[in-house]
Short mmCIF file of C-alpha atoms in Angstrom, two decimals:
data_model
loop_
_atom_site.label_atom_id
_atom_site.label_comp_id
_atom_site.label_asym_id
_atom_site.label_seq_id
_atom_site.Cartn_x
_atom_site.Cartn_y
_atom_site.Cartn_z
CA MET A 602 69.57 63.03 135.01
CA LYS A 603 72.07 62.62 132.23
CA SER A 604 70.14 65.01 130.02
CA THR A 605 69.97 67.58 132.85
CA LEU A 606 73.74 67.38 133.29
CA ALA A 607 74.26 67.64 129.54
CA SER A 608 71.97 70.67 129.36
CA ALA A 609 73.86 72.33 132.21
CA LEU A 610 77.14 71.64 130.45
CA ILE A 611 75.88 73.08 127.18
CA LEU A 612 74.64 76.17 129.03
CA MET A 613 78.05 76.59 130.69
CA MET A 614 79.78 76.21 127.32
CA GLY A 615 77.46 78.86 125.94
CA LEU A 616 78.40 81.22 128.74
CA ILE A 617 82.08 80.61 128.07
CA VAL A 618 81.60 81.41 124.39
CA THR A 619 79.92 84.67 125.27
CA THR A 620 82.45 85.79 127.84
CA VAL A 621 85.90 84.87 126.48
CA PRO A 622 87.26 88.15 125.13
CA SER A 623 89.08 88.34 121.84
CA LEU A 624 91.45 91.04 120.86
CA GLY A 625 91.95 91.32 117.17
CA HIS A 626 90.78 92.20 113.73
CA HIS A 627 87.08 92.11 114.42
CA SER A 628 84.02 92.39 112.23
CA GLY A 629 82.28 95.76 112.09
CA ALA A 630 78.93 94.12 112.86
CA MET A 631 78.48 96.29 115.96
CA PHE A 632 78.29 99.38 113.76
CA ASP A 633 75.32 100.34 111.58
CA ASN A 634 76.74 101.16 108.16
CA THR A 635 73.36 102.38 106.92
CA LYS A 636 73.53 105.37 109.27
CA THR A 637 75.97 108.21 109.77
CA ILE A 638 76.50 110.68 112.59
CA THR A 639 78.54 113.87 112.51
CA VAL A 640 79.94 115.59 115.59
CA GLU A 641 82.22 118.56 116.23
CA GLY A 642 84.77 118.52 119.01
CA VAL A 643 88.43 118.44 119.97
CA VAL A 644 90.88 115.55 119.95
CA LYS A 645 91.39 113.99 123.37
CA LYS A 646 93.65 111.14 122.29
CA TRP A 647 94.98 109.68 119.04
CA GLU A 648 95.75 105.98 119.26
CA LEU A 649 97.52 104.69 116.15
CA THR A 650 97.31 100.99 116.90
CA ASN A 651 96.83 97.63 115.23
CA PRO A 652 94.61 96.17 114.05
CA HIS A 653 92.37 99.20 114.59
CA SER A 654 93.20 102.79 115.50
CA TRP A 655 91.01 104.99 117.68
CA LEU A 656 90.57 108.75 117.57
CA TRP A 657 89.03 109.99 120.83
CA VAL A 658 87.04 113.20 120.39
CA ASP A 659 85.56 115.30 123.22
CA VAL A 660 82.16 116.60 122.15
CA LYS A 661 80.32 119.23 124.20
CA GLY A 662 76.54 118.73 124.23
CA LYS A 663 73.77 121.33 124.37
CA ASP A 664 73.50 120.66 128.11
CA GLY A 665 77.13 121.69 128.54
CA LYS A 666 78.28 118.17 129.36
CA THR A 667 81.23 116.69 127.48
CA VAL A 668 80.99 113.17 126.03
CA THR A 669 84.06 111.40 124.65
CA TRP A 670 83.39 109.68 121.33
CA GLY A 671 85.64 107.01 119.85
CA PHE A 672 86.12 106.76 116.08
CA GLU A 673 87.56 103.49 114.87
CA ALA A 674 89.76 103.25 111.77
CA GLU A 675 92.30 100.83 110.26
CA GLY A 676 95.83 100.39 111.55
CA PRO A 677 98.79 102.78 111.11
CA SER A 678 100.08 101.61 107.74
CA THR A 679 96.68 101.85 106.05
CA LEU A 680 96.17 105.31 107.55
CA LEU A 681 99.60 106.41 106.34
CA ARG A 682 98.61 105.23 102.86
CA ALA A 683 95.57 107.52 103.24
CA GLY A 684 97.91 110.41 104.09
CA ILE A 685 96.91 110.42 107.78
CA LYS A 686 99.97 110.90 109.97
CA PRO A 687 100.62 110.71 113.73
CA SER A 688 101.16 114.49 113.80
CA ASP A 689 97.77 115.29 112.25
CA PHE A 690 95.71 115.03 115.43
CA LYS A 691 97.49 116.60 118.38
CA THR A 692 95.49 116.83 121.58
CA GLY A 693 93.12 119.80 121.36
CA THR A 694 92.85 119.76 117.55
CA ALA A 695 89.35 120.94 116.58
CA LEU A 696 87.52 118.94 113.90
CA LYS A 697 84.22 117.84 112.46
CA ILE A 698 84.04 114.07 112.09
CA THR A 699 81.55 111.66 110.52
CA GLY A 700 81.10 107.94 111.13
CA ASN A 701 78.78 104.92 111.12
CA PRO A 702 77.49 104.76 114.72
CA MET A 703 77.21 101.81 117.11
CA ARG A 704 73.93 99.91 116.88
CA ASN A 705 73.56 100.01 120.68
CA GLY A 706 73.84 103.78 120.99
CA GLU A 707 77.24 103.90 122.68
CA PRO A 708 79.34 106.96 121.72
CA ALA A 709 81.53 105.27 119.13
CA ALA A 710 81.56 104.94 115.35
CA ILE A 711 83.54 103.76 112.37
CA TRP A 712 85.39 106.79 111.14
CA VAL A 713 84.21 107.66 107.61
CA ASP A 714 85.70 111.13 107.10
CA ALA A 715 86.81 114.22 109.00
CA VAL A 716 87.64 117.86 108.40
CA ARG A 717 90.23 119.66 110.51
CA THR A 718 88.90 123.09 111.53
CA SER A 719 92.20 124.98 111.43
CA ASP A 720 92.97 124.40 107.74
CA GLY A 721 89.96 122.57 106.26
CA LYS A 722 92.06 119.49 105.47
CA LYS A 723 89.97 116.37 104.82
CA PHE A 724 90.82 112.91 106.14
CA ASP A 725 89.35 109.75 104.59
CA PRO A 726 90.80 106.67 106.35
CA ARG A 727 89.40 104.24 103.77
CA ALA A 728 91.44 105.92 101.04
CA GLY A 729 94.33 103.91 102.51
CA PHE A 730 93.11 100.81 100.71
CA ALA A 731 93.61 102.39 97.30
CA VAL A 732 96.57 100.93 95.45
CA LYS A 733 98.53 103.69 93.74
CA MET B 1400 126.24 99.23 48.50
CA ARG B 1401 122.99 100.78 49.77
CA HIS B 1402 121.23 97.41 49.28
CA LYS B 1403 123.96 95.62 51.21
CA LYS B 1404 123.56 98.00 54.20
CA ALA B 1405 119.78 97.59 54.14
CA PHE B 1406 120.22 93.79 54.03
CA ILE B 1407 122.51 93.89 57.10
CA VAL B 1408 120.07 96.12 59.04
CA ILE B 1409 117.05 93.94 58.19
CA THR B 1410 118.94 90.73 58.99
CA THR B 1411 120.09 92.15 62.33
CA LEU B 1412 116.56 93.28 63.25
CA LEU B 1413 115.16 89.89 62.27
CA ALA B 1414 117.77 88.08 64.37
CA LEU B 1415 117.03 90.34 67.35
CA SER B 1416 113.29 89.79 67.05
CA LEU B 1417 113.79 86.00 66.87
CA LEU B 1418 116.01 86.15 69.97
CA LEU B 1419 113.43 88.23 71.90
CA SER B 1420 110.68 85.89 70.78
CA ALA B 1421 112.64 82.86 71.99
CA CYS B 1422 113.29 84.56 75.34
CA ALA B 1423 109.59 85.32 75.76
CA GLN B 1424 108.65 81.72 75.05
CA THR B 1425 111.18 80.20 77.43
CA ALA B 1426 110.86 83.05 79.94
CA GLU B 1427 114.64 82.99 80.28
CA THR B 1428 117.05 85.79 79.58
CA PRO B 1429 120.38 84.23 78.66
CA GLY B 1430 122.81 84.96 81.50
CA GLY B 1431 120.22 87.11 83.31
CA PRO B 1432 117.30 86.66 85.65
CA PRO B 1433 114.07 84.99 84.52
CA ALA B 1434 111.86 87.56 82.79
CA ALA B 1435 108.26 88.44 83.62
CA VAL B 1436 105.69 86.57 81.54
CA ALA B 1437 101.96 86.48 81.03
CA PRO B 1438 99.97 83.45 82.27
CA THR B 1439 99.98 80.66 79.70
CA ARG B 1440 96.49 79.19 80.26
CA THR B 1441 93.04 80.76 80.19
CA ARG B 1442 90.74 80.71 83.23
CA GLU B 1443 88.64 77.94 81.64
CA GLN B 1444 91.75 75.89 80.92
CA ASN B 1445 92.90 76.30 84.52
CA ILE B 1446 89.49 75.24 85.84
CA GLU B 1447 89.69 72.15 83.63
CA LEU B 1448 93.28 71.48 84.72
CA GLY B 1449 92.09 71.35 88.34
CA ARG B 1450 89.31 68.91 87.45
CA GLN B 1451 91.79 66.60 85.69
CA HIS B 1452 93.67 66.00 88.95
CA LYS B 1453 92.04 64.33 91.91
CA THR B 1454 94.23 65.90 94.59
CA ALA B 1455 96.40 68.97 95.02
CA GLU B 1456 99.40 66.69 95.29
CA ASP B 1457 98.57 65.10 91.92
CA LEU B 1458 98.30 68.51 90.26
CA PHE B 1459 101.57 69.67 91.83
CA LYS B 1460 103.39 66.56 90.62
CA ALA B 1461 101.95 66.97 87.11
CA LEU B 1462 103.14 70.59 86.98
CA ARG B 1463 106.57 69.51 88.22
CA GLU B 1464 106.78 66.83 85.52
CA GLU B 1465 105.67 69.37 82.90
CA ALA B 1466 108.54 71.61 84.06
CA LYS B 1467 110.95 68.64 84.01
CA GLY B 1468 111.51 69.03 87.74
CA GLY B 1469 112.03 72.79 87.57
CA LYS B 1470 115.30 74.67 87.74
CA LYS B 1471 116.92 75.80 90.97
CA LEU B 1472 117.60 79.52 91.29
CA GLU B 1473 121.16 80.80 91.58
CA TRP B 1474 122.18 84.00 93.35
CA ASN B 1475 123.40 85.54 90.09
CA ARG B 1476 120.12 84.71 88.29
CA MET B 1477 117.24 85.79 90.51
CA PRO B 1478 113.86 87.23 89.53
CA ASP B 1479 113.33 90.76 90.81
CA TRP B 1480 110.27 90.55 93.04
CA SER B 1481 111.31 93.53 95.19
CA GLY B 1482 108.92 96.26 96.26
CA ILE B 1483 105.81 96.56 98.42
CA TYR B 1484 102.52 95.45 96.95
CA SER B 1485 98.87 95.36 97.96
CA ARG B 1486 95.68 93.77 96.75
CA PRO B 1487 93.40 96.14 94.84
CA LEU B 1488 89.92 96.20 96.37
CA ASP B 1489 87.97 97.46 93.35
CA LYS B 1490 86.47 93.99 92.97
CA GLY B 1491 85.68 93.59 96.65
CA PHE B 1492 86.79 91.04 99.23
CA ASN B 1493 85.62 87.82 97.61
CA PHE B 1494 88.06 84.94 97.37
CA ASP B 1495 87.20 84.75 93.68
CA VAL B 1496 87.76 88.27 92.37
CA ASP B 1497 85.98 87.36 89.13
CA GLN B 1498 82.78 86.63 91.04
CA PRO B 1499 80.48 89.65 90.62
CA LYS B 1500 79.60 91.51 93.83
CA ASP B 1501 76.40 90.28 95.50
CA GLN B 1502 76.41 87.08 93.41
CA PRO B 1503 76.61 83.53 94.81
CA SER B 1504 80.05 82.11 95.46
CA SER B 1505 81.71 80.58 92.40
CA ALA B 1506 82.89 77.69 94.61
CA LYS B 1507 81.08 74.44 93.94
CA LEU B 1508 80.27 73.59 97.55
CA THR B 1509 78.99 70.38 99.07
CA PRO B 1510 75.42 70.71 100.43
CA GLU B 1511 76.62 71.04 104.04
CA TYR B 1512 79.00 73.89 103.24
CA GLN B 1513 76.54 75.56 100.88
CA GLU B 1514 74.06 75.63 103.76
CA LYS B 1515 76.67 77.16 106.05
CA LEU B 1516 77.42 79.86 103.49
CA VAL B 1517 73.74 80.71 102.97
CA LYS B 1518 73.34 81.08 106.74
CA ARG B 1519 76.47 83.24 107.01
CA ILE B 1520 75.26 85.64 104.32
CA ALA B 1521 71.76 85.81 105.85
CA ASP B 1522 73.27 86.50 109.28
CA VAL B 1523 75.45 89.33 107.94
CA LYS B 1524 72.35 90.93 106.44
CA ARG B 1525 70.83 90.85 109.95
CA GLY B 1526 73.97 92.44 111.43
CA ILE B 1527 75.30 89.17 112.87
CA GLU B 1528 78.92 88.35 112.16
CA TRP B 1529 81.90 86.86 113.97
CA ASP B 1530 85.34 86.72 112.41
CA PRO B 1531 87.67 83.98 113.72
CA ILE B 1532 90.63 86.36 113.50
CA SER B 1533 89.02 88.52 116.21
CA THR B 1534 91.30 86.50 118.52
CA CYS B 1535 94.42 87.93 116.83
CA ALA B 1536 94.88 84.58 115.11
CA PRO B 1537 96.48 84.86 111.68
CA PRO B 1538 94.11 84.63 108.71
CA GLY B 1539 95.76 81.39 107.56
CA VAL B 1540 95.97 79.94 104.07
CA PRO B 1541 94.06 80.20 101.74
CA ARG B 1542 92.44 83.30 103.31
CA TRP B 1543 95.95 84.82 103.44
CA LEU B 1544 95.59 85.57 99.73
CA THR B 1545 92.61 87.90 100.19
CA GLU B 1546 93.78 90.28 102.94
CA PRO B 1547 94.13 93.90 101.80
CA PHE B 1548 97.36 94.88 103.54
CA LEU B 1549 101.02 95.37 102.54
CA ARG B 1550 102.97 92.49 101.01
CA GLU B 1551 106.56 91.61 100.19
CA TRP B 1552 108.18 88.66 98.42
CA VAL B 1553 111.68 87.67 99.47
CA VAL B 1554 113.31 85.31 96.99
CA THR B 1555 116.39 83.21 97.73
CA PRO B 1556 117.60 80.04 95.98
CA ASN B 1557 116.38 77.68 98.70
CA GLN B 1558 113.35 79.50 100.14
CA THR B 1559 110.89 82.17 99.09
CA TRP B 1560 109.06 84.13 101.78
CA LEU B 1561 105.57 85.39 101.04
CA ILE B 1562 104.93 88.18 103.55
CA ASN B 1563 101.71 89.91 104.61
CA GLU B 1564 102.23 92.74 107.13
CA MET B 1565 99.07 91.74 109.01
CA VAL B 1566 100.15 90.01 112.24
CA ASN B 1567 103.69 89.79 110.77
CA ASP B 1568 102.56 86.85 108.68
CA ILE B 1569 105.20 84.91 106.70
CA ARG B 1570 104.72 81.86 104.48
CA ARG B 1571 107.98 80.01 103.86
CA VAL B 1572 108.15 78.08 100.60
CA TYR B 1573 111.01 75.58 100.49
CA THR B 1574 112.52 75.27 97.00
CA ASP B 1575 115.61 73.24 97.93
CA GLY B 1576 114.09 69.96 96.77
CA ARG B 1577 112.82 68.78 100.16
CA ASP B 1578 109.49 66.96 100.44
CA HIS B 1579 106.65 67.69 102.88
CA VAL B 1580 106.97 66.65 106.52
CA PRO B 1581 106.32 62.86 106.82
CA VAL B 1582 102.64 62.02 107.31
CA GLU B 1583 103.14 60.68 110.85
CA ASP B 1584 104.81 63.93 111.99
CA ARG B 1585 102.44 66.43 110.43
CA LEU B 1586 101.15 69.29 112.57
CA PRO B 1587 98.45 71.52 111.04
CA THR B 1588 99.21 75.23 111.28
CA PRO B 1589 97.52 78.35 109.87
CA ASN B 1590 99.97 78.65 106.96
CA GLY B 1591 100.70 74.93 106.60
CA ASP B 1592 103.75 73.41 104.96
CA SER B 1593 104.79 74.69 101.52
CA ILE B 1594 107.23 73.17 99.04
CA GLY B 1595 107.87 74.42 95.55
CA PHE B 1596 110.05 74.64 92.47
CA TRP B 1597 110.90 77.27 89.86
CA ASP B 1598 109.58 76.84 86.34
CA GLY B 1599 111.46 79.68 84.65
CA PRO B 1600 110.09 82.86 86.25
CA ARG B 1601 107.20 81.02 87.92
CA LEU B 1602 107.18 79.75 91.49
CA VAL B 1603 104.97 76.66 91.68
CA LEU B 1604 104.06 75.54 95.18
CA HIS B 1605 101.97 73.04 97.10
CA THR B 1606 100.66 73.75 100.60
CA ASN B 1607 99.13 71.18 102.93
CA GLN B 1608 98.79 70.66 106.74
CA LEU B 1609 96.46 73.62 107.12
CA LYS B 1610 93.82 74.51 109.70
CA ALA B 1611 90.13 75.09 109.02
CA GLY B 1612 88.97 78.67 108.46
CA ILE B 1613 86.97 80.99 106.23
CA TYR B 1614 88.05 82.28 102.82
CA GLN B 1615 87.03 85.79 103.91
CA ARG B 1616 84.10 87.46 105.66
CA GLY B 1617 80.91 86.60 103.78
CA ASN B 1618 82.71 83.77 101.97
CA PRO B 1619 82.61 79.96 102.45
CA ASP B 1620 84.35 77.90 105.13
CA TYR B 1621 87.23 75.53 104.44
CA THR B 1622 88.19 72.47 106.46
CA ASP B 1623 91.48 71.20 107.86
CA GLN B 1624 91.77 69.00 104.75
CA VAL B 1625 92.22 72.04 102.53
CA GLU B 1626 95.30 72.10 100.26
CA THR B 1627 96.43 74.56 97.60
CA VAL B 1628 98.55 74.59 94.47
CA GLU B 1629 99.71 78.07 93.51
CA ILE B 1630 101.66 79.47 90.57
CA TRP B 1631 103.21 82.84 91.41
CA GLN B 1632 104.73 85.10 88.78
CA LYS B 1633 105.46 88.72 88.04
CA THR B 1634 103.37 89.53 85.01
CA ASP B 1635 104.76 93.04 84.48
CA ASP B 1636 106.93 95.53 86.34
CA LYS B 1637 104.13 96.46 88.77
CA THR B 1638 102.05 93.30 89.02
CA MET B 1639 102.45 90.09 90.99
CA SER B 1640 99.98 87.42 90.01
CA VAL B 1641 98.97 84.08 91.46
CA GLU B 1642 96.86 81.27 90.05
CA VAL B 1643 95.34 79.14 92.79
CA TRP B 1644 93.69 75.73 92.88
CA VAL B 1645 92.05 74.86 96.20
CA TYR B 1646 91.22 71.23 97.00
CA ASP B 1647 89.03 70.49 100.02
CA PRO B 1648 86.90 67.34 99.54
CA PRO B 1649 84.57 67.83 102.55
CA ALA B 1650 83.62 71.33 101.43
CA LEU B 1651 84.28 71.48 97.67
CA VAL B 1652 82.70 69.22 95.05
CA GLU B 1653 85.54 70.11 92.67
CA PRO B 1654 88.74 72.18 92.96
CA TRP B 1655 88.14 75.93 93.21
CA TYR B 1656 90.29 77.88 90.77
CA VAL B 1657 90.83 81.59 91.39
CA HIS B 1658 93.51 84.13 90.59
CA HIS B 1659 94.71 87.20 92.45
CA THR B 1660 96.86 90.15 91.51
CA TYR B 1661 98.84 92.45 93.78
CA LEU B 1662 99.99 95.86 92.56
CA LYS B 1663 103.25 97.58 93.47
CA LEU B 1664 102.81 100.78 95.50
CA SER B 1665 104.65 103.82 94.16
CA ASP B 1666 105.26 105.40 97.57
CA PRO B 1667 104.63 102.78 100.25
CA PRO B 1668 105.10 103.28 103.97
CA ARG B 1669 107.64 101.11 105.78
CA ILE B 1670 106.32 97.77 106.98
CA GLN B 1671 106.40 97.87 110.77
CA TYR B 1672 105.73 95.36 113.53
CA TRP B 1673 102.00 94.55 113.82
CA ASP B 1674 101.14 94.18 117.52
CA CYS B 1675 97.60 92.87 117.27
CA GLY B 1676 96.93 93.06 121.02
CA GLU B 1677 98.16 96.54 121.83
CA ASN B 1678 94.84 98.37 122.30
CA PRO B 1679 92.27 97.23 124.90
CA ASN B 1680 89.50 99.03 123.01
CA ASN B 1681 89.80 96.37 120.31
CA VAL B 1682 88.76 93.57 122.69
CA VAL B 1683 85.54 91.94 121.50
CA VAL B 1684 83.29 89.08 122.61
CA GLN B 1685 80.98 86.80 120.70
CA THR B 1686 77.41 87.26 121.91
CA LYS B 1687 74.76 84.56 122.44
CA GLU B 1688 73.34 85.54 119.04
CA GLY B 1689 76.75 84.87 117.50
CA THR B 1690 77.67 88.43 116.64
CA THR B 1691 80.54 90.71 117.66
CA ALA B 1692 80.39 93.15 120.55
CA PHE B 1693 83.03 95.24 122.29
CA LYS B 1694 83.86 93.84 125.69
CA ASP B 1695 84.30 97.06 127.62
CA LEU B 1696 84.64 99.95 125.20
CA ASN B 1697 85.57 103.17 126.96
CA PHE B 1698 87.49 106.34 126.34
CA SER B 1699 88.68 107.13 129.83
CA ASP B 1700 92.43 107.08 130.50
CA GLU B 1701 91.80 106.04 134.11
CA LYS B 1702 89.61 103.07 133.16
CA GLN B 1703 92.11 101.83 130.60
CA LYS B 1704 94.95 101.50 133.10
CA GLY B 1705 95.63 97.91 134.07
CA LYS B 1706 93.68 96.42 131.18
CA PRO B 1707 95.16 93.59 129.13
#
């Protein structure tokens, strides 16, 4: 009886561990850094936030349907060090963007680089870690 | 006459060189702030120094005795540690920057903690990783030393603040001669309790009352018995340097000596408030397998309304 109760308790603890959300500087384990995807689209939203920023990009598929992709990058100060400013991605800005995709196939990726269509400017978020 | 002039010039140059040499040795500029100096011991000597002292407290006391108690700073004689710095990442994220990439940790771990590290590295290779700071908790000391973000040092006679922009993280080092909090009133915190003294241009400090954590992703764990001794100094106009001895008997067979450098940025952005919880798309959960997954990732304005 005792062991049944203990097992139930352990199971409940396990469920708690898997359901308590955390909001912070997470590992990138959900992304597959051995793969890259590249999409072309227009900026839907540009969230410069800590600890991670998100660039939302509307991508029109061959079937005509639009899917919103999220590209995750570091926070504002690291992006500023990479020369990426709040004004760079106004809503509707066309771009080609590359990232390491989610392992589970969801439309999101770690942002690796991007090229803005209007002027060909390149954006490499990881350049923000360079010390110069 | 010509010989007399030459004699005066040579004597003056010799006197100046002796004066500069004396200043370099004592790291003091007469009437001015302490000057930048190079570290005085080699890595091997520092490793041996750690071994010679059983605890961090013992090492700290020995360094204080060596410095004859240290010398308190005065407002008109302060080292210039101004500027914004960051940790160069060319050597990766390891706690020991001298440890080659993809090589075993240079820490001499106890069997239990060695096993934990082997499992952590194997898990990462399988795509399984959970970082304790996913909760927006601060990295804590000693991990604080390895984060790659913007840093400032604020020096005053009685306290020095070691600042990392990440989660607005400040370590306060008391240099007014106070001791640690009495044993019976100690409360472990992520950055612990730091006291220190000035040995010329060097800030020597001891930190205890810390919480358990990891040195960095892919690096070993430390326990709540971890303590550090650190010697901070500006080694040239653009470089802040720290020598670190970590003591943690449950996890380390002997003290772990490492050093870190932080380079001054030529055109840094302003340091702004770091609100770790501002974006619901950064909410993650730990799965049954122990890895990290987004809780409810979505890119719909409507769905995001009302989220935490």
